[in-house]
Amino acid sequence: MNLARIPAFVTDSVFHVVVETPRGSSLKLAYEPKWEAMAVSRPLPIGVVYPYDWGFIPSTEAADGDPVDAMLLWDVPSFPGVVIECRAIGVLQVEQNRLNRPPRARIRNDRVIAIPVEARREQDVDSVDSLPLRVRQELEQFAIAAGALEGKDIRVVGWGDPSAALELIQQSVKAQ
């Protein structure tokens, strides 16, 4: 599974997401490039599970040095390693401390919120603004809880619209 060959974009507004951790999992998985396989990253705190599929946008590099994170809002879980074509509905803007750095050194670690192109029941969702406020608040709390006890001081900065999400991806695409 050589993910380096998968381009970030399919079209100007459709991009690939590689699922690492499926919806409902309490174990964070992560792609390990040296093995070209998924590996255990860590268990989440007791009672915390992924509300939706979690993964990354291949051929990108975010401020934290990892590919851009993405959460896929749809009502089914997929599987680790599955590549899904998606469209952006927004971005959860997050700031966190850098691990192994002084506590004051902070970086952005935004998370693209996406809908799979093949999602049937969510086809009318075109922006995070069309999600109920409660869902947005729960996604914020998940981001904080998932990083709890890992030395990450995660702070939600705000929300961006679909164009902000696409701009983040475009700016993060690595030179091939």
PDB file of C-alpha atoms in Angstrom:
ATOM      1  CA  MET A   1       0.000   0.000   0.000  1.00  0.00           C
ATOM      2  CA  ASN A   2       2.224   2.783  -1.276  1.00  0.00           C
ATOM      3  CA  LEU A   3       0.183   5.872  -0.469  1.00  0.00           C
ATOM      4  CA  ALA A   4       2.809   8.222  -1.913  1.00  0.00           C
ATOM      5  CA  ARG A   5       1.365   7.515  -5.360  1.00  0.00           C
ATOM      6  CA  ILE A   6      -2.141   8.684  -4.477  1.00  0.00           C
ATOM      7  CA  PRO A   7      -2.688  12.320  -5.472  1.00  0.00           C
ATOM      8  CA  ALA A   8      -4.467  14.654  -3.065  1.00  0.00           C
ATOM      9  CA  PHE A   9      -6.970  15.896  -5.647  1.00  0.00           C
ATOM     10  CA  VAL A  10      -9.276  14.096  -8.063  1.00  0.00           C
ATOM     11  CA  THR A  11     -10.722  17.387  -9.395  1.00  0.00           C
ATOM     12  CA  ASP A  12     -10.543  20.985  -8.154  1.00  0.00           C
ATOM     13  CA  SER A  13     -13.135  20.238  -5.473  1.00  0.00           C
ATOM     14  CA  VAL A  14     -12.902  16.470  -4.928  1.00  0.00           C
ATOM     15  CA  PHE A  15      -9.999  14.935  -3.015  1.00  0.00           C
ATOM     16  CA  HIS A  16      -8.871  11.584  -1.677  1.00  0.00           C
ATOM     17  CA  VAL A  17      -8.990  10.575   1.977  1.00  0.00           C
ATOM     18  CA  VAL A  18      -7.240   7.465   3.278  1.00  0.00           C
ATOM     19  CA  VAL A  19      -9.159   6.053   6.242  1.00  0.00           C
ATOM     20  CA  GLU A  20      -6.950   5.197   9.194  1.00  0.00           C
ATOM     21  CA  THR A  21      -9.506   4.737  11.959  1.00  0.00           C
ATOM     22  CA  PRO A  22     -13.105   3.733  11.258  1.00  0.00           C
ATOM     23  CA  ARG A  23     -16.167   5.140  12.936  1.00  0.00           C
ATOM     24  CA  GLY A  24     -16.830   3.551  16.351  1.00  0.00           C
ATOM     25  CA  SER A  25     -13.220   2.600  17.088  1.00  0.00           C
ATOM     26  CA  SER A  26     -11.658   3.393  20.458  1.00  0.00           C
ATOM     27  CA  LEU A  27      -8.208   2.561  19.057  1.00  0.00           C
ATOM     28  CA  LYS A  28      -6.381   5.180  16.981  1.00  0.00           C
ATOM     29  CA  LEU A  29      -4.672   3.641  13.992  1.00  0.00           C
ATOM     30  CA  ALA A  30      -2.067   5.392  11.860  1.00  0.00           C
ATOM     31  CA  TYR A  31      -0.440   4.690   8.532  1.00  0.00           C
ATOM     32  CA  GLU A  32       3.216   3.714   9.000  1.00  0.00           C
ATOM     33  CA  PRO A  33       5.113   4.617   5.779  1.00  0.00           C
ATOM     34  CA  LYS A  34       8.174   2.450   6.505  1.00  0.00           C
ATOM     35  CA  TRP A  35       5.935  -0.636   6.680  1.00  0.00           C
ATOM     36  CA  GLU A  36       3.373   0.566   4.136  1.00  0.00           C
ATOM     37  CA  ALA A  37       0.697  -0.620   6.572  1.00  0.00           C
ATOM     38  CA  MET A  38      -1.631   0.557   9.299  1.00  0.00           C
ATOM     39  CA  ALA A  39      -0.295   0.346  12.843  1.00  0.00           C
ATOM     40  CA  VAL A  40      -1.621   0.983  16.330  1.00  0.00           C
ATOM     41  CA  SER A  41      -1.068   4.576  17.384  1.00  0.00           C
ATOM     42  CA  ARG A  42      -2.787   4.501  20.785  1.00  0.00           C
ATOM     43  CA  PRO A  43      -6.013   3.702  22.562  1.00  0.00           C
ATOM     44  CA  LEU A  44      -8.312   6.647  23.177  1.00  0.00           C
ATOM     45  CA  PRO A  45      -9.319   7.560  26.729  1.00  0.00           C
ATOM     46  CA  ILE A  46     -12.002   5.318  28.245  1.00  0.00           C
ATOM     47  CA  GLY A  47     -15.420   6.063  26.780  1.00  0.00           C
ATOM     48  CA  VAL A  48     -14.126   7.983  23.743  1.00  0.00           C
ATOM     49  CA  VAL A  49     -14.726   6.564  20.265  1.00  0.00           C
ATOM     50  CA  TYR A  50     -14.367   7.997  16.789  1.00  0.00           C
ATOM     51  CA  PRO A  51     -17.764   9.475  15.832  1.00  0.00           C
ATOM     52  CA  TYR A  52     -16.962   9.183  12.115  1.00  0.00           C
ATOM     53  CA  ASP A  53     -14.248   7.708   9.907  1.00  0.00           C
ATOM     54  CA  TRP A  54     -10.902   9.437  10.506  1.00  0.00           C
ATOM     55  CA  GLY A  55      -8.006   9.635   8.111  1.00  0.00           C
ATOM     56  CA  PHE A  56      -5.729  11.848   6.098  1.00  0.00           C
ATOM     57  CA  ILE A  57      -5.399  13.449   2.691  1.00  0.00           C
ATOM     58  CA  PRO A  58      -2.515  11.756   0.852  1.00  0.00           C
ATOM     59  CA  SER A  59       0.291  13.736  -0.774  1.00  0.00           C
ATOM     60  CA  THR A  60      -0.147  16.599   1.709  1.00  0.00           C
ATOM     61  CA  GLU A  61       1.889  17.877   4.629  1.00  0.00           C
ATOM     62  CA  ALA A  62       0.311  19.973   7.390  1.00  0.00           C
ATOM     63  CA  ALA A  63       2.056  22.297   9.854  1.00  0.00           C
ATOM     64  CA  ASP A  64       2.629  19.392  12.254  1.00  0.00           C
ATOM     65  CA  GLY A  65       4.586  17.474   9.596  1.00  0.00           C
ATOM     66  CA  ASP A  66       1.863  14.855   9.075  1.00  0.00           C
ATOM     67  CA  PRO A  67      -0.622  14.719   6.198  1.00  0.00           C
ATOM     68  CA  VAL A  68      -3.711  16.900   6.550  1.00  0.00           C
ATOM     69  CA  ASP A  69      -6.248  15.243   8.879  1.00  0.00           C
ATOM     70  CA  ALA A  70      -9.794  14.574   7.685  1.00  0.00           C
ATOM     71  CA  MET A  71     -13.011  13.383   9.268  1.00  0.00           C
ATOM     72  CA  LEU A  72     -15.649  11.830   6.996  1.00  0.00           C
ATOM     73  CA  LEU A  73     -19.206  12.635   8.008  1.00  0.00           C
ATOM     74  CA  TRP A  74     -21.411   9.812   6.846  1.00  0.00           C
ATOM     75  CA  ASP A  75     -23.535   7.234   8.544  1.00  0.00           C
ATOM     76  CA  VAL A  76     -21.449   4.108   7.855  1.00  0.00           C
ATOM     77  CA  PRO A  77     -18.032   2.960   9.039  1.00  0.00           C
ATOM     78  CA  SER A  78     -15.476   1.909   6.449  1.00  0.00           C
ATOM     79  CA  PHE A  79     -12.145   0.151   7.009  1.00  0.00           C
ATOM     80  CA  PRO A  80      -8.496   1.124   7.567  1.00  0.00           C
ATOM     81  CA  GLY A  81      -6.645   1.691   4.299  1.00  0.00           C
ATOM     82  CA  VAL A  82      -9.736   2.419   2.203  1.00  0.00           C
ATOM     83  CA  VAL A  83      -9.303   5.408  -0.152  1.00  0.00           C
ATOM     84  CA  ILE A  84     -12.457   7.497  -0.493  1.00  0.00           C
ATOM     85  CA  GLU A  85     -13.223  10.390  -2.840  1.00  0.00           C
ATOM     86  CA  CYS A  86     -14.626  13.296  -0.805  1.00  0.00           C
ATOM     87  CA  ARG A  87     -15.811  16.879  -0.932  1.00  0.00           C
ATOM     88  CA  ALA A  88     -15.158  19.478   1.743  1.00  0.00           C
ATOM     89  CA  ILE A  89     -17.892  20.960   3.894  1.00  0.00           C
ATOM     90  CA  GLY A  90     -15.535  22.855   6.192  1.00  0.00           C
ATOM     91  CA  VAL A  91     -12.549  22.745   8.477  1.00  0.00           C
ATOM     92  CA  LEU A  92     -12.265  22.518  12.254  1.00  0.00           C
ATOM     93  CA  GLN A  93      -9.482  24.959  13.087  1.00  0.00           C
ATOM     94  CA  VAL A  94      -7.360  23.648  15.937  1.00  0.00           C
ATOM     95  CA  GLU A  95      -4.215  24.835  17.664  1.00  0.00           C
ATOM     96  CA  GLN A  96      -2.064  22.576  19.826  1.00  0.00           C
ATOM     97  CA  ASN A  97       1.266  22.507  21.556  1.00  0.00           C
ATOM     98  CA  ARG A  98       4.130  20.790  19.753  1.00  0.00           C
ATOM     99  CA  LEU A  99       5.080  17.507  21.326  1.00  0.00           C
ATOM    100  CA  ASN A 100       8.688  17.385  22.551  1.00  0.00           C
ATOM    101  CA  ARG A 101       8.872  21.193  22.370  1.00  0.00           C
ATOM    102  CA  PRO A 102       8.485  23.946  24.935  1.00  0.00           C
ATOM    103  CA  PRO A 103       4.824  24.231  25.999  1.00  0.00           C
ATOM    104  CA  ARG A 104       4.563  27.709  24.518  1.00  0.00           C
ATOM    105  CA  ALA A 105       5.440  26.530  21.003  1.00  0.00           C
ATOM    106  CA  ARG A 106       2.031  26.038  19.362  1.00  0.00           C
ATOM    107  CA  ILE A 107       1.039  24.992  15.868  1.00  0.00           C
ATOM    108  CA  ARG A 108      -2.145  24.682  13.872  1.00  0.00           C
ATOM    109  CA  ASN A 109      -3.450  21.173  13.298  1.00  0.00           C
ATOM    110  CA  ASP A 110      -6.690  21.804  11.409  1.00  0.00           C
ATOM    111  CA  ARG A 111      -9.039  18.957  10.477  1.00  0.00           C
ATOM    112  CA  VAL A 112     -10.891  18.945   7.167  1.00  0.00           C
ATOM    113  CA  ILE A 113     -14.520  17.933   7.558  1.00  0.00           C
ATOM    114  CA  ALA A 114     -15.620  16.035   4.456  1.00  0.00           C
ATOM    115  CA  ILE A 115     -18.492  14.100   2.948  1.00  0.00           C
ATOM    116  CA  PRO A 116     -17.720  11.086   0.730  1.00  0.00           C
ATOM    117  CA  VAL A 117     -18.882  11.662  -2.835  1.00  0.00           C
ATOM    118  CA  GLU A 118     -20.745   8.337  -2.623  1.00  0.00           C
ATOM    119  CA  ALA A 119     -22.607   9.283   0.584  1.00  0.00           C
ATOM    120  CA  ARG A 120     -26.272   9.177  -0.342  1.00  0.00           C
ATOM    121  CA  ARG A 121     -27.995  10.362   2.818  1.00  0.00           C
ATOM    122  CA  GLU A 122     -25.608  13.290   3.315  1.00  0.00           C
ATOM    123  CA  GLN A 123     -25.688  14.599  -0.262  1.00  0.00           C
ATOM    124  CA  ASP A 124     -27.551  17.770   0.752  1.00  0.00           C
ATOM    125  CA  VAL A 125     -24.972  18.753   3.379  1.00  0.00           C
ATOM    126  CA  ASP A 126     -22.843  21.426   1.730  1.00  0.00           C
ATOM    127  CA  SER A 127     -21.311  23.242   4.699  1.00  0.00           C
ATOM    128  CA  VAL A 128     -20.575  22.739   8.386  1.00  0.00           C
ATOM    129  CA  ASP A 129     -23.040  25.602   8.879  1.00  0.00           C
ATOM    130  CA  SER A 130     -25.814  23.235   7.791  1.00  0.00           C
ATOM    131  CA  LEU A 131     -24.915  20.840  10.625  1.00  0.00           C
ATOM    132  CA  PRO A 132     -26.755  21.270  13.910  1.00  0.00           C
ATOM    133  CA  LEU A 133     -24.840  23.392  16.409  1.00  0.00           C
ATOM    134  CA  ARG A 134     -24.820  20.425  18.786  1.00  0.00           C
ATOM    135  CA  VAL A 135     -22.981  18.257  16.208  1.00  0.00           C
ATOM    136  CA  ARG A 136     -20.317  20.949  15.709  1.00  0.00           C
ATOM    137  CA  GLN A 137     -19.901  21.266  19.482  1.00  0.00           C
ATOM    138  CA  GLU A 138     -19.570  17.486  19.852  1.00  0.00           C
ATOM    139  CA  LEU A 139     -16.908  17.392  17.114  1.00  0.00           C
ATOM    140  CA  GLU A 140     -15.003  20.108  18.979  1.00  0.00           C
ATOM    141  CA  GLN A 141     -15.216  18.146  22.220  1.00  0.00           C
ATOM    142  CA  PHE A 142     -14.117  14.954  20.454  1.00  0.00           C
ATOM    143  CA  ALA A 143     -10.988  16.732  19.160  1.00  0.00           C
ATOM    144  CA  ILE A 144     -10.134  17.796  22.704  1.00  0.00           C
ATOM    145  CA  ALA A 145     -10.978  14.433  24.319  1.00  0.00           C
ATOM    146  CA  ALA A 146      -9.091  12.354  21.728  1.00  0.00           C
ATOM    147  CA  GLY A 147      -5.888  14.234  22.554  1.00  0.00           C
ATOM    148  CA  ALA A 148      -6.410  14.138  26.312  1.00  0.00           C
ATOM    149  CA  LEU A 149      -3.724  12.354  28.326  1.00  0.00           C
ATOM    150  CA  GLU A 150      -1.321  12.518  25.347  1.00  0.00           C
ATOM    151  CA  GLY A 151       0.443  15.735  26.314  1.00  0.00           C
ATOM    152  CA  LYS A 152      -1.507  17.699  23.707  1.00  0.00           C
ATOM    153  CA  ASP A 153      -3.086  20.949  24.802  1.00  0.00           C
ATOM    154  CA  ILE A 154      -5.704  21.218  22.057  1.00  0.00           C
ATOM    155  CA  ARG A 155      -7.668  24.424  21.587  1.00  0.00           C
ATOM    156  CA  VAL A 156     -10.429  24.931  19.060  1.00  0.00           C
ATOM    157  CA  VAL A 157      -9.842  28.201  17.200  1.00  0.00           C
ATOM    158  CA  GLY A 158     -13.001  28.128  15.096  1.00  0.00           C
ATOM    159  CA  TRP A 159     -14.567  26.796  11.936  1.00  0.00           C
ATOM    160  CA  GLY A 160     -13.816  27.461   8.286  1.00  0.00           C
ATOM    161  CA  ASP A 161     -16.108  27.046   5.301  1.00  0.00           C
ATOM    162  CA  PRO A 162     -15.622  24.614   2.380  1.00  0.00           C
ATOM    163  CA  SER A 163     -13.381  27.064   0.487  1.00  0.00           C
ATOM    164  CA  ALA A 164     -11.110  27.385   3.549  1.00  0.00           C
ATOM    165  CA  ALA A 165     -10.845  23.587   3.677  1.00  0.00           C
ATOM    166  CA  LEU A 166      -9.925  23.380  -0.017  1.00  0.00           C
ATOM    167  CA  GLU A 167      -7.387  26.181   0.409  1.00  0.00           C
ATOM    168  CA  LEU A 168      -5.780  24.304   3.320  1.00  0.00           C
ATOM    169  CA  ILE A 169      -5.472  21.176   1.180  1.00  0.00           C
ATOM    170  CA  GLN A 170      -4.099  23.105  -1.817  1.00  0.00           C
ATOM    171  CA  GLN A 171      -1.486  24.850   0.322  1.00  0.00           C
ATOM    172  CA  SER A 172      -0.479  21.537   1.898  1.00  0.00           C
ATOM    173  CA  VAL A 173       0.042  19.531  -1.297  1.00  0.00           C
ATOM    174  CA  LYS A 174       3.622  18.264  -1.407  1.00  0.00           C
ATOM    175  CA  ALA A 175       5.682  18.687  -4.543  1.00  0.00           C
ATOM    176  CA  GLN A 176       5.704  15.364  -6.375  1.00  0.00           C
TER     177      GLN A 176
END
